[in-house]
Coordinates of C-alpha atoms in Angstrom, one line a residue:
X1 CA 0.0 0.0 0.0
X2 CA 2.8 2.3 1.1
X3 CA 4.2 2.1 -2.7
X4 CA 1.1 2.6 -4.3
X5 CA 0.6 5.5 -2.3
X6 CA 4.0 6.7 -3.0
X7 CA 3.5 6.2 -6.6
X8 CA 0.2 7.9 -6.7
X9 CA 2.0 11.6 -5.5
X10 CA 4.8 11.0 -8.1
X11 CA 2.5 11.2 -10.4
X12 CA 0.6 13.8 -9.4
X13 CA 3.8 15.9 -9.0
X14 CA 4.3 14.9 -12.6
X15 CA 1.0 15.8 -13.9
X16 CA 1.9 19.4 -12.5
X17 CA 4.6 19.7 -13.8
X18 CA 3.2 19.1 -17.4
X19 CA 1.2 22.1 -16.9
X20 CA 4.1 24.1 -15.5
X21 CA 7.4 23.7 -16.8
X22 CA 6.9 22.9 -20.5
X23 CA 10.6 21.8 -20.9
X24 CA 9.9 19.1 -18.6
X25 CA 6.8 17.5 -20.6
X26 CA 8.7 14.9 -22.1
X27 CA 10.6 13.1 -19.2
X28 CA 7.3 13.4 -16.8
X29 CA 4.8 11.8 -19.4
X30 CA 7.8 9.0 -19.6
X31 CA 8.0 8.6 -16.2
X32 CA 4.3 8.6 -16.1
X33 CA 3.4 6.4 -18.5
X34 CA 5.6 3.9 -16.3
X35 CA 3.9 4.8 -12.8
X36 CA 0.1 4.4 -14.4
X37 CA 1.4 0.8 -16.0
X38 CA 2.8 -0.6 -12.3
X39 CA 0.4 1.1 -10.1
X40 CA -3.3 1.5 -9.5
X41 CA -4.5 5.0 -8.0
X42 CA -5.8 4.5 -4.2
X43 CA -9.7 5.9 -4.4
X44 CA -9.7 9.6 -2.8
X45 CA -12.0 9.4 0.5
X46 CA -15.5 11.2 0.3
X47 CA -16.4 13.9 2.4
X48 CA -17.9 12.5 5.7
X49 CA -18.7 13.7 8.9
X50 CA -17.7 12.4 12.3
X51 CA -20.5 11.3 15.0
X52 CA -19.9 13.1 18.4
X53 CA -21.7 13.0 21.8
X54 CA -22.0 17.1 22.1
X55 CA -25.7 18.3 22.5
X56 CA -27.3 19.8 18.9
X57 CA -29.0 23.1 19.3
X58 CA -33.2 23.1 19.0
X59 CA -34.1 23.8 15.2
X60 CA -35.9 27.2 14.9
X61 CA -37.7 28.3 11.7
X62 CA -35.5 31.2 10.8
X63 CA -36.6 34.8 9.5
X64 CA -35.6 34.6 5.8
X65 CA -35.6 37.3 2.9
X66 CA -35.0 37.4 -0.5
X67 CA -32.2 39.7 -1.1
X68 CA -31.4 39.4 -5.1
X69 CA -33.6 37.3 -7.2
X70 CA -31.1 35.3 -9.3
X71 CA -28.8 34.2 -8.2
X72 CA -31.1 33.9 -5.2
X73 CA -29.7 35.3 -2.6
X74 CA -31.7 34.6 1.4
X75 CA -30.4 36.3 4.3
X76 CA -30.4 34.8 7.1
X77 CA -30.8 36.2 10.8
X78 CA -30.2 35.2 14.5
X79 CA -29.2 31.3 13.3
X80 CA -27.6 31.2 16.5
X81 CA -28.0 32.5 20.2
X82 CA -25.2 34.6 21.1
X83 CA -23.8 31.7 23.9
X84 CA -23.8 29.6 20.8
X85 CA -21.9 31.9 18.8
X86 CA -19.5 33.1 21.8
X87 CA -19.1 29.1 22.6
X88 CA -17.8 28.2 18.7
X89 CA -15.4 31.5 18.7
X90 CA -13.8 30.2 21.5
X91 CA -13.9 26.4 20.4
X92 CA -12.9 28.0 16.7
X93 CA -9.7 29.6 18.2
X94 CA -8.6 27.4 21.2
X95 CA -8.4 24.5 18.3
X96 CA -6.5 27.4 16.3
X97 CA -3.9 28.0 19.0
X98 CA -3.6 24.1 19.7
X99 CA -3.1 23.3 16.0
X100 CA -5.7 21.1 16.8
X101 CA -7.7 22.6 13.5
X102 CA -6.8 20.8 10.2
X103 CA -5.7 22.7 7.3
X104 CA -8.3 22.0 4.8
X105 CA -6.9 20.2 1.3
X106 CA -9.4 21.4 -0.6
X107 CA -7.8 25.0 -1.3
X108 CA -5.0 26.9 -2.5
X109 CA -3.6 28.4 0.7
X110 CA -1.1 31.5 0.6
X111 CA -0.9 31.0 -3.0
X112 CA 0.4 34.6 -3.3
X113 CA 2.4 34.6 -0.6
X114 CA 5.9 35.0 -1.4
X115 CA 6.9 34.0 2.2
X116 CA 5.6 30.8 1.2
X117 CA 7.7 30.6 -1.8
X118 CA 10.6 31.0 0.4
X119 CA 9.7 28.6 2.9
X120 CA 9.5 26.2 0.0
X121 CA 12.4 26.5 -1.5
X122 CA 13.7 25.6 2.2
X123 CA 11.7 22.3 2.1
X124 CA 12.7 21.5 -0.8
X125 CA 16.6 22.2 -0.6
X126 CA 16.5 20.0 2.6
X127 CA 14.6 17.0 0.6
X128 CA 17.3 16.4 -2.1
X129 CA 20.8 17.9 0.0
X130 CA 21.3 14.3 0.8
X131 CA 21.2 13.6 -3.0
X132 CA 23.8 16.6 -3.4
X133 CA 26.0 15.5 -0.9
X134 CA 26.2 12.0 -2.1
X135 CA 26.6 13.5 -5.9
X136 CA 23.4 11.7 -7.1
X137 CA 22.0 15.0 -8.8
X138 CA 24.4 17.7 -9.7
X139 CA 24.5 20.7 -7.9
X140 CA 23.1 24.0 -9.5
X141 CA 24.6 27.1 -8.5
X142 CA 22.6 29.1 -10.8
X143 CA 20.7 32.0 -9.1
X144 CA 17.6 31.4 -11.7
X145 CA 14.4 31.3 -9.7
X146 CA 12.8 27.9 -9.3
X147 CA 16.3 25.9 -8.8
X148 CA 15.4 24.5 -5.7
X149 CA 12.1 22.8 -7.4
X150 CA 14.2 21.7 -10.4
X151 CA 16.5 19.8 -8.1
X152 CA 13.6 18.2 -6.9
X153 CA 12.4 17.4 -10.0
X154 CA 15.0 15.8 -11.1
X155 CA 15.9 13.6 -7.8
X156 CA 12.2 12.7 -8.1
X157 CA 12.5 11.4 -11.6
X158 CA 15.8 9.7 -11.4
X159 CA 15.7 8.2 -7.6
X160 CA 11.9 8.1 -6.3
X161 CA 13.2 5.0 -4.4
X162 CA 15.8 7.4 -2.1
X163 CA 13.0 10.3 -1.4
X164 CA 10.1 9.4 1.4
X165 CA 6.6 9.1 0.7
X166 CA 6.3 11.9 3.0
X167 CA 8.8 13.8 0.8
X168 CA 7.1 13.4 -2.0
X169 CA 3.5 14.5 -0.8
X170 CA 5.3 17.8 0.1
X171 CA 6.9 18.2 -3.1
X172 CA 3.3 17.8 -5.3
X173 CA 1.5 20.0 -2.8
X174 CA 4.2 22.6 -3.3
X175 CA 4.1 22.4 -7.2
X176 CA 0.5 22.3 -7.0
X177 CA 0.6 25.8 -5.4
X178 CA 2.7 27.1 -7.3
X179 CA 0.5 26.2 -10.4
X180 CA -2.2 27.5 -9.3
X181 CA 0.0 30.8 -8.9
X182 CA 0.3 30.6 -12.8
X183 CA -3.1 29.8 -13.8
X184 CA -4.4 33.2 -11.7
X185 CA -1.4 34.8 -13.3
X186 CA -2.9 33.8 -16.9
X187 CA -5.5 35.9 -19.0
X188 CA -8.2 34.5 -18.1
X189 CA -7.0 34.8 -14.5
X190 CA -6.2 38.2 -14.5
X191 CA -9.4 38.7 -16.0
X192 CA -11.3 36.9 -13.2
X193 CA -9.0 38.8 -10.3
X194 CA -10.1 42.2 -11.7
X195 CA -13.9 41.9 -10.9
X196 CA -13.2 42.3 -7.4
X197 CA -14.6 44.9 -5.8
X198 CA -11.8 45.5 -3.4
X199 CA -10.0 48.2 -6.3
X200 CA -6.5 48.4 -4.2
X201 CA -5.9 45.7 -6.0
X202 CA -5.7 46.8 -9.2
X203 CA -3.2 49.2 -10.1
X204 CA -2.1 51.4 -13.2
X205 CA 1.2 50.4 -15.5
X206 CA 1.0 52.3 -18.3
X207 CA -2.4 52.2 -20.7
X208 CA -3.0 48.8 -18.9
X209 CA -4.5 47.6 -15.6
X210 CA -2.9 44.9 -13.6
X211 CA -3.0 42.9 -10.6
X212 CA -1.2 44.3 -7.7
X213 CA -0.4 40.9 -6.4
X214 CA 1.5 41.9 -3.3
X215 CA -1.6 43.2 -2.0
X216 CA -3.1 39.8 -1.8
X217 CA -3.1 37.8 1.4
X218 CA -5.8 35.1 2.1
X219 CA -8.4 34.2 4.6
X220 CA -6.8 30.6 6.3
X221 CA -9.2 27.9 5.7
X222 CA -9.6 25.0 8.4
X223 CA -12.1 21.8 8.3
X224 CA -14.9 21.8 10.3
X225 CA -14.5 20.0 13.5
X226 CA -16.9 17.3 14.7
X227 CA -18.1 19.7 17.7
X228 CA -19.5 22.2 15.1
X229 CA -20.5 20.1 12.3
X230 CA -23.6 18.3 13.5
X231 CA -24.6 21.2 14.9
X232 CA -23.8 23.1 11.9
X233 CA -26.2 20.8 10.0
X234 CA -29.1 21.0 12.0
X235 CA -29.6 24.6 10.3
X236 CA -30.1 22.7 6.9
X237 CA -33.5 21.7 7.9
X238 CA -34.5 25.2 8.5
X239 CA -33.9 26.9 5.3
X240 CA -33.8 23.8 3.0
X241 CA -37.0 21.6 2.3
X242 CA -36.1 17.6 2.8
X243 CA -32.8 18.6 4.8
X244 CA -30.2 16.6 5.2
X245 CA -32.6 13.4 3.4
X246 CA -32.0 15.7 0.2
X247 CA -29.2 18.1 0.9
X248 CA -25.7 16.4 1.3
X249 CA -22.8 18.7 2.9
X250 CA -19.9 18.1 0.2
X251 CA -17.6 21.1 2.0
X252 CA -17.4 22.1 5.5
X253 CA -14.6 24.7 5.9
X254 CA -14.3 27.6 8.9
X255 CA -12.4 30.6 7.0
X256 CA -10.3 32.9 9.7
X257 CA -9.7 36.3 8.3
X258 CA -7.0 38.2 9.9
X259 CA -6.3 41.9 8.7
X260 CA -5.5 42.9 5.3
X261 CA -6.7 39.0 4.2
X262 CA -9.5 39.1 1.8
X263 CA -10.4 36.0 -0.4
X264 CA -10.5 36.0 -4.4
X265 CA -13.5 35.6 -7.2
X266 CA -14.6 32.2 -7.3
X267 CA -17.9 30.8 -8.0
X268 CA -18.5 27.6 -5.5
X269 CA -18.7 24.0 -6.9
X270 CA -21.8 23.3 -5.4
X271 CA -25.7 23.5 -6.0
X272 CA -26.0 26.1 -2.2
X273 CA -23.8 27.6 0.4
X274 CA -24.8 27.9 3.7
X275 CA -22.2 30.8 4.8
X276 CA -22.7 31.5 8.4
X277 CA -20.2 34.4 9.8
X278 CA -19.2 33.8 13.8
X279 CA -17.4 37.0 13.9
X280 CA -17.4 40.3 12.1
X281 CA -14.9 41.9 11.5
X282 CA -14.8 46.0 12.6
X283 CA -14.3 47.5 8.8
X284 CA -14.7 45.6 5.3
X285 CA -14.6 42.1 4.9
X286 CA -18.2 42.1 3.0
X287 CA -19.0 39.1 0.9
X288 CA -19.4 40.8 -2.1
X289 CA -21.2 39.4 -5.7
X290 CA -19.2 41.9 -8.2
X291 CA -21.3 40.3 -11.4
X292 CA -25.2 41.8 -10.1
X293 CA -26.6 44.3 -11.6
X294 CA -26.3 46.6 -9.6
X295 CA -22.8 44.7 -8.0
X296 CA -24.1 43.8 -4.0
X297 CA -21.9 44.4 -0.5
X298 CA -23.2 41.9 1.5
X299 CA -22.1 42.6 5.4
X300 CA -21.9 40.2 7.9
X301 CA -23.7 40.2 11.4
X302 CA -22.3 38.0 14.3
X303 CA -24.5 34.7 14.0
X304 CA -26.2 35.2 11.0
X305 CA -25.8 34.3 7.5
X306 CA -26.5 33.8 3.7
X307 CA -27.9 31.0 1.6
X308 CA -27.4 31.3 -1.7
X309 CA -27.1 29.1 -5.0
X310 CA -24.5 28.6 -7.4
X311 CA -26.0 26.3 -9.7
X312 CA -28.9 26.6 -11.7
X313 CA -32.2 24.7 -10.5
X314 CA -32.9 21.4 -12.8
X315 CA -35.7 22.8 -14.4
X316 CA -34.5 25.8 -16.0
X317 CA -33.1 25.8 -19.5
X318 CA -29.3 25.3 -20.1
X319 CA -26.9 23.9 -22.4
X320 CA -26.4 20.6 -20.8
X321 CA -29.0 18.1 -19.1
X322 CA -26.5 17.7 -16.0
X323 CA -28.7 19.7 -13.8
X324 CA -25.6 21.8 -12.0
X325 CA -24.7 24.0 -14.7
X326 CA -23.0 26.8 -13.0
X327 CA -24.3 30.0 -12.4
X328 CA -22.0 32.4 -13.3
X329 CA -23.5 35.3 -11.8
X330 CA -22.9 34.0 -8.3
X331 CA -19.1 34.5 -8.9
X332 CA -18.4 36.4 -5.4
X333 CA -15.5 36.8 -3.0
X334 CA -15.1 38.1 0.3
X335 CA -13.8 41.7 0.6
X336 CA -10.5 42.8 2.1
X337 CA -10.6 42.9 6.2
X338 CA -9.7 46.6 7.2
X339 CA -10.0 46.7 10.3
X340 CA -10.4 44.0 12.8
X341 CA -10.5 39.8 12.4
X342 CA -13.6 37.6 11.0
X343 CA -14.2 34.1 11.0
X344 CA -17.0 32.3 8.9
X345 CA -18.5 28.8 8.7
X346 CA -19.1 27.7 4.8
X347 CA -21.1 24.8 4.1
X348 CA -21.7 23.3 0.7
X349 CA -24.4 21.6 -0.1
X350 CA -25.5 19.2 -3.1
X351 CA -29.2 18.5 -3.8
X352 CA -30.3 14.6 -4.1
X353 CA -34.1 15.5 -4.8
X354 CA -35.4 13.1 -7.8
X355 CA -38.0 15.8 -8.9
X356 CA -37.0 19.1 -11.1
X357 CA -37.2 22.3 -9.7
X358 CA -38.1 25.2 -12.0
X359 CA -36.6 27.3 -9.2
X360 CA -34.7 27.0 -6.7
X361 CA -36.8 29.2 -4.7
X362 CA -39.3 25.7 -4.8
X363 CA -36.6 24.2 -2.1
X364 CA -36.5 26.7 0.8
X365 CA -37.9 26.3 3.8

């Protein structure tokens, strides 16, 4: 198991690497080719949730209202008490300060952060100096940027048997951030980045507008710990018809926003977000829907939230007959914290309902 594992990340790292580093395509799809011939590809684990023994809170109807009609948008208002709000802040940052919070896997974290690039670099000079020292891979003394990833490279692609499993998973998730990087750093990227609403962003270089990408730190996303989660999911009921019998939770991610963090345009892989906020923060930090007509600020209030939908309901016409055709005009992100910290609770939701909806206004509660 532990080889097939190992031989899983190698290729991933490879599959990267095809998408970054051009030069590189040849040896990788080789080395690829080989891996996908000797190997078999564990099965990733689906999103579940873990039973606990804490007390779930009473299910109260909430006061709901409409506050854009497509994508609809519901607000959401006292979804919970303020000693159940004061109780998961302090939950929410003792696990913080313990490290006893998980990273989540399913985002890019501190993809701009060019502290991160550094660290890196670190990481990956210390996986392949015993490979230097031992004269397996040449040494490069070039002062090129990415050196430190191409030495990893190629001890990856000529001695995956002297590199840990361990190694290796820290060498893809590296790459993989550092793709990412590029693709936001592409056309259609920059494109995407400049319908934020947070306009310090975007700066002036000559007749063209660009990206100020120093100004960009994000929100730190953690998974939702077992405490909170049934809890959490109790609300379903409340706002969505059938609850959890036709809503499953596909996402479950608290989002801690310190100052200066804001998160980027994105539209959600799911048919609804739940987005409950625990803490406000003192200035900015809006969730904000740049695509509406007229483009919406949404601000936060301590225990309240917003339901909306990212998807378009089954029943409405659209180019495929998937039923989750994205809706493009629910592309939001949250706005840059000015003052202050905030910390959110986003919950994404899939519908399992065997009967079209014309819309999805048919499903709330």
């Amino acid at each position: 198991m532990g080889n097939r594992v190992k031989s899983y990340h190698i290729m991933r790292i490879l599959s990267l690497l095809c998408c970054l580093h051009h030069d590189l395509q040849l040896d990788c799809f080789l080395l690829l080719l080989l891996l996908v011939l000797l190997s078999v590809i564990p099965n990733c684990s689906s999103f579940s949730a873990s039973n606990n023994q804490h007390p779930t809170p009473t299910t109260k109807i909430l006061p709901v209202a409409t506050s854009h009609e497509e994508p609809i948008i519901l607000s959401l208002s006292d979804v919970f008490t303020d000693e159940e709000v004061d109780n998961m802040i302090q939950l929410v940052e003792s696990s913080i300060e313990s490290s006893a919070l998980t990273p989540t896997s399913a985002y890019q974290e501190d993809v701009f952060s060019k502290e991160a690039w550094d660290a890196e670099d670190i990481i990956l000079r210390n996986i392949v100096q015993p490979l230097l020292d031992d004269g397996s891979i040449p040494n490069d003394d070039s002062s090129e940027n990415e050196v430190a990833l191409r030495s990893f490279v190629y001890a990856v692609t000529h001695y995956p048997d002297k590199i840990t499993q361990d190694d290796i998973i820290a060498g893809a998730n590296i790459i993989q951030r550092r793709e990412a990087v590029e693709r936001w750093k592409s056309d259609e990227g920059l494109s995407i980045m400049k319908l934020s609403m947070d306009y310090d962003m975007i700066k002036e270089e000559g007749d063209t507008m660009a990206v100020d990408w120093d100004e960009i730190s994000l929100g730190k996303r953690y998974e939702v710990p077992s405490e909170l989660l049934d809890r959490i999911e109790h609300v379903i009921p409340t706002v969505l018809k059938g609850g959890r019998d036709l809503w499953t939770t596909t996402d479950a991610t608290i989002v801690k926003y310190h100052e200066g963090d804001l998160q980027v345009p994105h539209i959600d892989p799911c048919d609804a977000t739940l987005l409950i906020c625990l803490q406000p923060c003192l200035e900015g930090g809006s969730t904000c829907f740049p695509l509406l007509d007229p483009p919406r600020r949404l601000e936060n209030s301590r225990g309240g939230g917003y339901l909306f939908f990212s998807s378009h309901a089954m029943g409405q016409d659209q180019d495929d007959s998937s039923g989750n055709e994205r809706n493009v005009l629910s592309l939001h992100h949250g706005g840059r914290v000015l003052k202050g910290e905030k910390i959110v609770m986003q919950i994404m939701l899939e519908y399992n309902g065997d009967e079209d909806v014309q819309t999805w206004l048919e499903v709330v509660a």
